[in-house]
Amino acid sequence: MLSVNERKSLIETALGHQPLDLLLRGVRLVNVYTGRIEPASLGIKLGRIVSLDAEGLPAEQVFDAGGRYALPGFIDTHVHIDSTLLTPEGLAELIVPHGTTAMLADPMESANVAGLAGLQALLVSADRLPYHLWIEVSSRVPTAPGLETTGGEIGLEEVRQILTWENCVSLGELDPSKVLGLRDEYLAKVVASHAMGKIANGHAAGLQGRELTAYACGGLSDDHECVDDQEAFARLRLGMPVLVREGSTERNLEPILNGVLSEGFDTRHLMFCTDDKHPDDIVREGHIDYMVNRAIALGIPPIQAVQMATLNAAIHFRLDQEIGSLGIGRWADVILSDRLEQIVPSHVFFKGRLAAKDGQLIEAVPPGRYPDWFARTVQVTRGKQAADFALPASGAHASGPVAAGPVARVRVIELYPDQIINRPGQALLRVVDGNVVSDPAQDVLKLGVVERYGKNGNIVITFVHGFGLKRGALASSVAHDHHNIIVAGVDEADMAACVRAIETMQGGLALAAGGEVIGQLPLPLGGLMSAAPASEVIEDLQRLNGAARELGCVLPAPFMTISFISLPTVPELGLTDMGLVDVRRHVLISPFLE
Amino acid sequence: MLSVNERKSLIETALGHQPLDLLLRGVRLVNVYTGRIEPASLGIKLGRIVSLDAEGLPAEQVFDAGGRYALPGFIDTHVHIDSTLLTPEGLAELIVPHGTTAMLADPMESANVAGLAGLQALLVSADRLPYHLWIEVSSRVPTAPGLETTGGEIGLEEVRQILTWENCVSLGELDPSKVLGLRDEYLAKVVASHAMGKIANGHAAGLQGRELTAYACGGLSDDHECVDDQEAFARLRLGMPVLVREGSTERNLEPILNGVLSEGFDTRHLMFCTDDKHPDDIVREGHIDYMVNRAIALGIPPIQAVQMATLNAAIHFRLDQEIGSLGIGRWADVILSDRLEQIVPSHVFFKGRLAAKDGQLIEAVPPGRYPDWFARTVQVTRGKQAADFALPASGAHASGPVAAGPVARVRVIELYPDQIINRPGQALLRVVDGNVVSDPAQDVLKLGVVERYGKNGNIVITFVHGFGLKRGALASSVAHDHHNIIVAGVDEADMAACVRAIETMQGGLALAAGGEVIGQLPLPLGGLMSAAPASEVIEDLQRLNGAARELGCVLPAPFMTISFISLPTVPELGLTDMGLVDVRRHVLISPFLE
């Protein structure tokens, strides 16, 4: 927000009494307020637009855009920035060259790891990034209170405090169970956000009819979980803008916009988000620019597509005096593109400085000054020995035809490829020395979650089907949303080796076989993120995936898949450090069947 | 803003677990979010919309709309509510039957009379009105510091305090001189509003080019002073929404909307306001409904015209979770109309209760509980005797052909009929017993301003041309913006009689002839407003205007005209209790010419 003296400087510059920092001459301005293309020359001071007709004003520097289109920088309206494996710095090189200059992030992962201090740690260098990083304060940390151990909590008081931060724009996505269940704490968070003049973001996955309406009565302002046009229209008519999502797995743009086009609906209350898009997908496809271009290709007029990526979002989040247009006083976040029908940012200016050109950042982003403790969040008391992963069959009811010794009938989490949901299955497993063991022949692996905050040494074990691993084990300290260590394996010694490696790295991904670690990717920041450059992290991850395939793994992205099995809120089953969760009934259940 | 328990009640009602307060069945919903007309039945609880498909939900009451169109209540985005001569209660009977359910008011007059306490007094019963009354906190009280005595001031600290009020939506109109003059106090008020997440309203009368752009750099978000489409487009392209105004004298709707139509511009950033519309004009024409119908008649599609009067305004003022649509959770402010092409509100619901039907309020508004002191704000020390209005010719340079005795050459404020601007003129006036006197033959009357806050007994005298009064005097304690007593007359004894009458009434309008008061209209609340019903005030004013005509007055609304002569900010001349103001040079000048 501009101070009085900064305002004075802008005024004087607009009047020609002080020089512009930059005269950006020769643009075809995509004016998202008027919906017109107009010739313009942009005057920039203190990173802000101070003139659209700057020719003739004194200027320190001049940049000739050569008649290119000038658009406002793009806005991602909902993104879990800390589940990308990259730091906000690392992400910059992927998104800024694509024209994304504002991320509205719900940093739920750092909050689960370290609460309010985790958010502060994540944001410590946010003002040195070449994009705006605003916060949708996580409304539910932990996600499933009483069913998981987390490193931190964000209660009502923390939410109230964070809502006062200037970089906090909203209360982050609140799931329907808290609203329809009339939970005071969560409704009080909504009310607190409204009291600050901020909105509360929705998460109305699958809701319809009276439940959807009742959810809207809770004060939630939007939804980013619509999967098709019917869901989108059902929300718009209630007065809920729609954040159209196109992430790595959730791809809702085409079904929604095809409906918008065939029905001739207004696009004013539509905007874009990625929610979760992996670095390699960003490299391959692009970011918000990909969505804008997809929208144009489907038939949305280019200016409307740009408005969805800019002004619509800024107005919804009440940021329209800061971003979302090249209006006077707004940040000079400017994309130049040769064409409007297919936007390819040739230059991206952030706060009036050239930040990226021809797909590359102009200069490296300075490393984040993360506090030391944020790279030391992993403390494991159990799970470092093979014996810790023994699952005694005592208490299990052996059943079925007894073939070559004792067996146990167990529940199995059955994975769907490329989806974060799963279904319950079962298997008969051998019991060796009183311990139920994995059976790679059936593709049933042992799955464990190891508490990693040094709080209680919890360790729980159940089984999973779908990885295809023939030997070894893989593990991750990215384990939504509690981010304990999750590990799947054929061999208990390999599982323990993975956990030890993750403790040594203070977070990361690990692969072990034959009792030894054969691949690893350190994620020391909160146990979630690497400070290495994006290209390096992507390459390391690909190498790790390749090594997992050599152990028999049939999943394209096993470390992504394993990170979502632990979610106690996505059907049907989840595994936390407290046990196996029946998601629909919100209770813990036994790994054994009768 | 809804509390947690209220939210819970809405949720439960939407789910059918609590009864609706009202089921408003059988409407054709004008959905301003989708731009569609859709059959609907509105469920209402605690004054809020909780369902658009309420058929089948239990309900305490049912109202059958018989297939009428249902629209959100209309919003006046900028109005000086306390310069209507009526209290907010009195205004209700004029505006609510026309479908206006929200007034965004800059109560500059009460603030000039009594500062922050004046605003509190004005708003003391605001929660009992049948419409929403939100505040645009006056940014400049006094309007011309150092050139006028006011009863109160609204400094930076007061603005900061008022911005925290829940019913304060913005910083009120700030004029260009304060911004282009780089005045810290005023820019700090803008910054304070932004810091509260609120906007700052503009007032960019006549600005263009670099001055307009520099003004926008001051952080002003909109303009309601555009007189034509060119001015409107010049602002929109800079990212400044336009409040299209149609008041009693300023009539900007047709020129702006004709341009919008011929250029095919988007109406998304346009909304409506009246600024100053007199009660008799509201009775004759209507209010915001008049603007909506004019827009439709010009060719704006009806739903767009309705959006301008509702959603566009609500979004701009960040009130879209409260008003501006019939979306879920919003106030159930509903207009029913048989037709959409010509909206005539048959029923108006406010907060879910039937407030007006067929042009009439359903029940009288309870009288405002104004504090006693607010009806005792007039304290006059000088101006009650004829001799107080003597203007000694000493110091005046008599000049010109001396006919029948001494004369003086004086400046004269020359009025334009029906406009608030004026031009400087001059006259040669007789000097009788050393005192320059009025000359009704030339239509040059003595004009005085009498300080009325008991602060300094200031009294200043000059001359005015244009009233046509042949004898007597007229006076008003409504005298923009300082609201001292302004009096014009042929006869000094009549001028004094008017002032005495106004003191006795503790504010109001007075007409005197032959040394006696022959007509008066008491305005005791702040010396500005009458608590009498609108019809009575309108009738009294018409009677007073008629009596003035009998004294020779040629102006249709002389009490309105006289109330604006005192403005020290509208060219060319203004008269305050400190002297004659050269508005463009912002200095005091002598009433005498060389």
PDB file of N, CA, C and O in Angstrom, chain B residues 44-65:
ATOM      1  N   ILE B  44     -36.199 -16.511   3.015  1.00  0.00           N
ATOM      2  CA  ILE B  44     -35.622 -15.403   3.778  1.00  0.00           C
ATOM      3  C   ILE B  44     -35.594 -15.753   5.256  1.00  0.00           C
ATOM      4  O   ILE B  44     -36.582 -16.257   5.806  1.00  0.00           O
ATOM      5  N   LYS B  45     -34.445 -15.495   5.882  1.00  0.00           N
ATOM      6  CA  LYS B  45     -34.288 -15.715   7.325  1.00  0.00           C
ATOM      7  C   LYS B  45     -33.441 -14.588   7.890  1.00  0.00           C
ATOM      8  O   LYS B  45     -32.406 -14.241   7.296  1.00  0.00           O
ATOM      9  N   LEU B  46     -33.820 -14.045   9.019  1.00  0.00           N
ATOM     10  CA  LEU B  46     -33.076 -12.947   9.662  1.00  0.00           C
ATOM     11  C   LEU B  46     -32.809 -11.816   8.677  1.00  0.00           C
ATOM     12  O   LEU B  46     -31.757 -11.157   8.732  1.00  0.00           O
ATOM     13  N   GLY B  47     -33.749 -11.627   7.744  1.00  0.00           N
ATOM     14  CA  GLY B  47     -33.611 -10.545   6.780  1.00  0.00           C
ATOM     15  C   GLY B  47     -32.697 -10.853   5.616  1.00  0.00           C
ATOM     16  O   GLY B  47     -32.463  -9.977   4.783  1.00  0.00           O
ATOM     17  N   ARG B  48     -32.168 -12.068   5.574  1.00  0.00           N
ATOM     18  CA  ARG B  48     -31.198 -12.444   4.540  1.00  0.00           C
ATOM     19  C   ARG B  48     -31.792 -13.503   3.597  1.00  0.00           C
ATOM     20  O   ARG B  48     -32.615 -14.310   3.999  1.00  0.00           O
ATOM     21  N   ILE B  49     -31.286 -13.501   2.367  1.00  0.00           N
ATOM     22  CA  ILE B  49     -31.656 -14.532   1.412  1.00  0.00           C
ATOM     23  C   ILE B  49     -30.934 -15.830   1.799  1.00  0.00           C
ATOM     24  O   ILE B  49     -29.711 -15.848   1.906  1.00  0.00           O
ATOM     25  N   VAL B  50     -31.684 -16.899   2.001  1.00  0.00           N
ATOM     26  CA  VAL B  50     -31.046 -18.186   2.303  1.00  0.00           C
ATOM     27  C   VAL B  50     -31.367 -19.249   1.259  1.00  0.00           C
ATOM     28  O   VAL B  50     -30.836 -20.371   1.334  1.00  0.00           O
ATOM     29  N   SER B  51     -32.221 -18.924   0.288  1.00  0.00           N
ATOM     30  CA  SER B  51     -32.507 -19.905  -0.756  1.00  0.00           C
ATOM     31  C   SER B  51     -33.123 -19.212  -1.959  1.00  0.00           C
ATOM     32  O   SER B  51     -33.870 -18.241  -1.816  1.00  0.00           O
ATOM     33  N   LEU B  52     -32.794 -19.703  -3.139  1.00  0.00           N
ATOM     34  CA  LEU B  52     -33.471 -19.247  -4.365  1.00  0.00           C
ATOM     35  C   LEU B  52     -34.478 -20.290  -4.820  1.00  0.00           C
ATOM     36  O   LEU B  52     -35.185 -20.074  -5.804  1.00  0.00           O
ATOM     37  N   ASP B  53     -34.522 -21.399  -4.125  1.00  0.00           N
ATOM     38  CA  ASP B  53     -35.404 -22.522  -4.477  1.00  0.00           C
ATOM     39  C   ASP B  53     -36.090 -22.970  -3.193  1.00  0.00           C
ATOM     40  O   ASP B  53     -35.944 -24.107  -2.751  1.00  0.00           O
ATOM     41  N   ALA B  54     -36.807 -22.046  -2.600  1.00  0.00           N
ATOM     42  CA  ALA B  54     -37.269 -22.258  -1.229  1.00  0.00           C
ATOM     43  C   ALA B  54     -38.568 -23.044  -1.150  1.00  0.00           C
ATOM     44  O   ALA B  54     -39.018 -23.392  -0.056  1.00  0.00           O
ATOM     45  N   GLU B  55     -39.179 -23.304  -2.288  1.00  0.00           N
ATOM     46  CA  GLU B  55     -40.427 -24.065  -2.270  1.00  0.00           C
ATOM     47  C   GLU B  55     -40.169 -25.390  -1.554  1.00  0.00           C
ATOM     48  O   GLU B  55     -39.200 -26.088  -1.865  1.00  0.00           O
ATOM     49  N   GLY B  56     -41.024 -25.718  -0.583  1.00  0.00           N
ATOM     50  CA  GLY B  56     -40.855 -26.976   0.127  1.00  0.00           C
ATOM     51  C   GLY B  56     -40.157 -26.825   1.466  1.00  0.00           C
ATOM     52  O   GLY B  56     -40.222 -27.721   2.304  1.00  0.00           O
ATOM     53  N   LEU B  57     -39.494 -25.682   1.680  1.00  0.00           N
ATOM     54  CA  LEU B  57     -38.893 -25.446   2.998  1.00  0.00           C
ATOM     55  C   LEU B  57     -39.986 -24.935   3.943  1.00  0.00           C
ATOM     56  O   LEU B  57     -40.883 -24.203   3.511  1.00  0.00           O
ATOM     57  N   PRO B  58     -39.941 -25.315   5.216  1.00  0.00           N
ATOM     58  CA  PRO B  58     -40.950 -24.798   6.157  1.00  0.00           C
ATOM     59  C   PRO B  58     -40.817 -23.282   6.281  1.00  0.00           C
ATOM     60  O   PRO B  58     -39.714 -22.749   6.215  1.00  0.00           O
ATOM     61  N   ALA B  59     -41.945 -22.585   6.417  1.00  0.00           N
ATOM     62  CA  ALA B  59     -41.914 -21.119   6.436  1.00  0.00           C
ATOM     63  C   ALA B  59     -42.961 -20.576   7.390  1.00  0.00           C
ATOM     64  O   ALA B  59     -44.071 -21.097   7.462  1.00  0.00           O
ATOM     65  N   GLU B  60     -42.589 -19.527   8.119  1.00  0.00           N
ATOM     66  CA  GLU B  60     -43.545 -18.863   9.016  1.00  0.00           C
ATOM     67  C   GLU B  60     -44.589 -18.101   8.207  1.00  0.00           C
ATOM     68  O   GLU B  60     -45.752 -18.026   8.587  1.00  0.00           O
ATOM     69  N   GLN B  61     -44.142 -17.489   7.123  1.00  0.00           N
ATOM     70  CA  GLN B  61     -45.043 -16.675   6.303  1.00  0.00           C
ATOM     71  C   GLN B  61     -44.772 -16.956   4.840  1.00  0.00           C
ATOM     72  O   GLN B  61     -43.649 -17.265   4.466  1.00  0.00           O
ATOM     73  N   VAL B  62     -45.817 -16.790   4.041  1.00  0.00           N
ATOM     74  CA  VAL B  62     -45.671 -16.965   2.594  1.00  0.00           C
ATOM     75  C   VAL B  62     -46.234 -15.729   1.902  1.00  0.00           C
ATOM     76  O   VAL B  62     -47.277 -15.203   2.297  1.00  0.00           O
ATOM     77  N   PHE B  63     -45.504 -15.251   0.923  1.00  0.00           N
ATOM     78  CA  PHE B  63     -45.989 -14.130   0.109  1.00  0.00           C
ATOM     79  C   PHE B  63     -45.897 -14.570  -1.340  1.00  0.00           C
ATOM     80  O   PHE B  63     -44.838 -14.992  -1.800  1.00  0.00           O
ATOM     81  N   ASP B  64     -47.009 -14.482  -2.042  1.00  0.00           N
ATOM     82  CA  ASP B  64     -47.010 -14.902  -3.440  1.00  0.00           C
ATOM     83  C   ASP B  64     -46.811 -13.686  -4.336  1.00  0.00           C
ATOM     84  O   ASP B  64     -47.632 -12.773  -4.352  1.00  0.00           O
ATOM     85  N   ALA B  65     -45.699 -13.685  -5.065  1.00  0.00           N
ATOM     86  CA  ALA B  65     -45.370 -12.534  -5.911  1.00  0.00           C
ATOM     87  C   ALA B  65     -46.094 -12.588  -7.252  1.00  0.00           C
ATOM     88  O   ALA B  65     -45.961 -11.654  -8.059  1.00  0.00           O
TER      89      ALA B  65
END
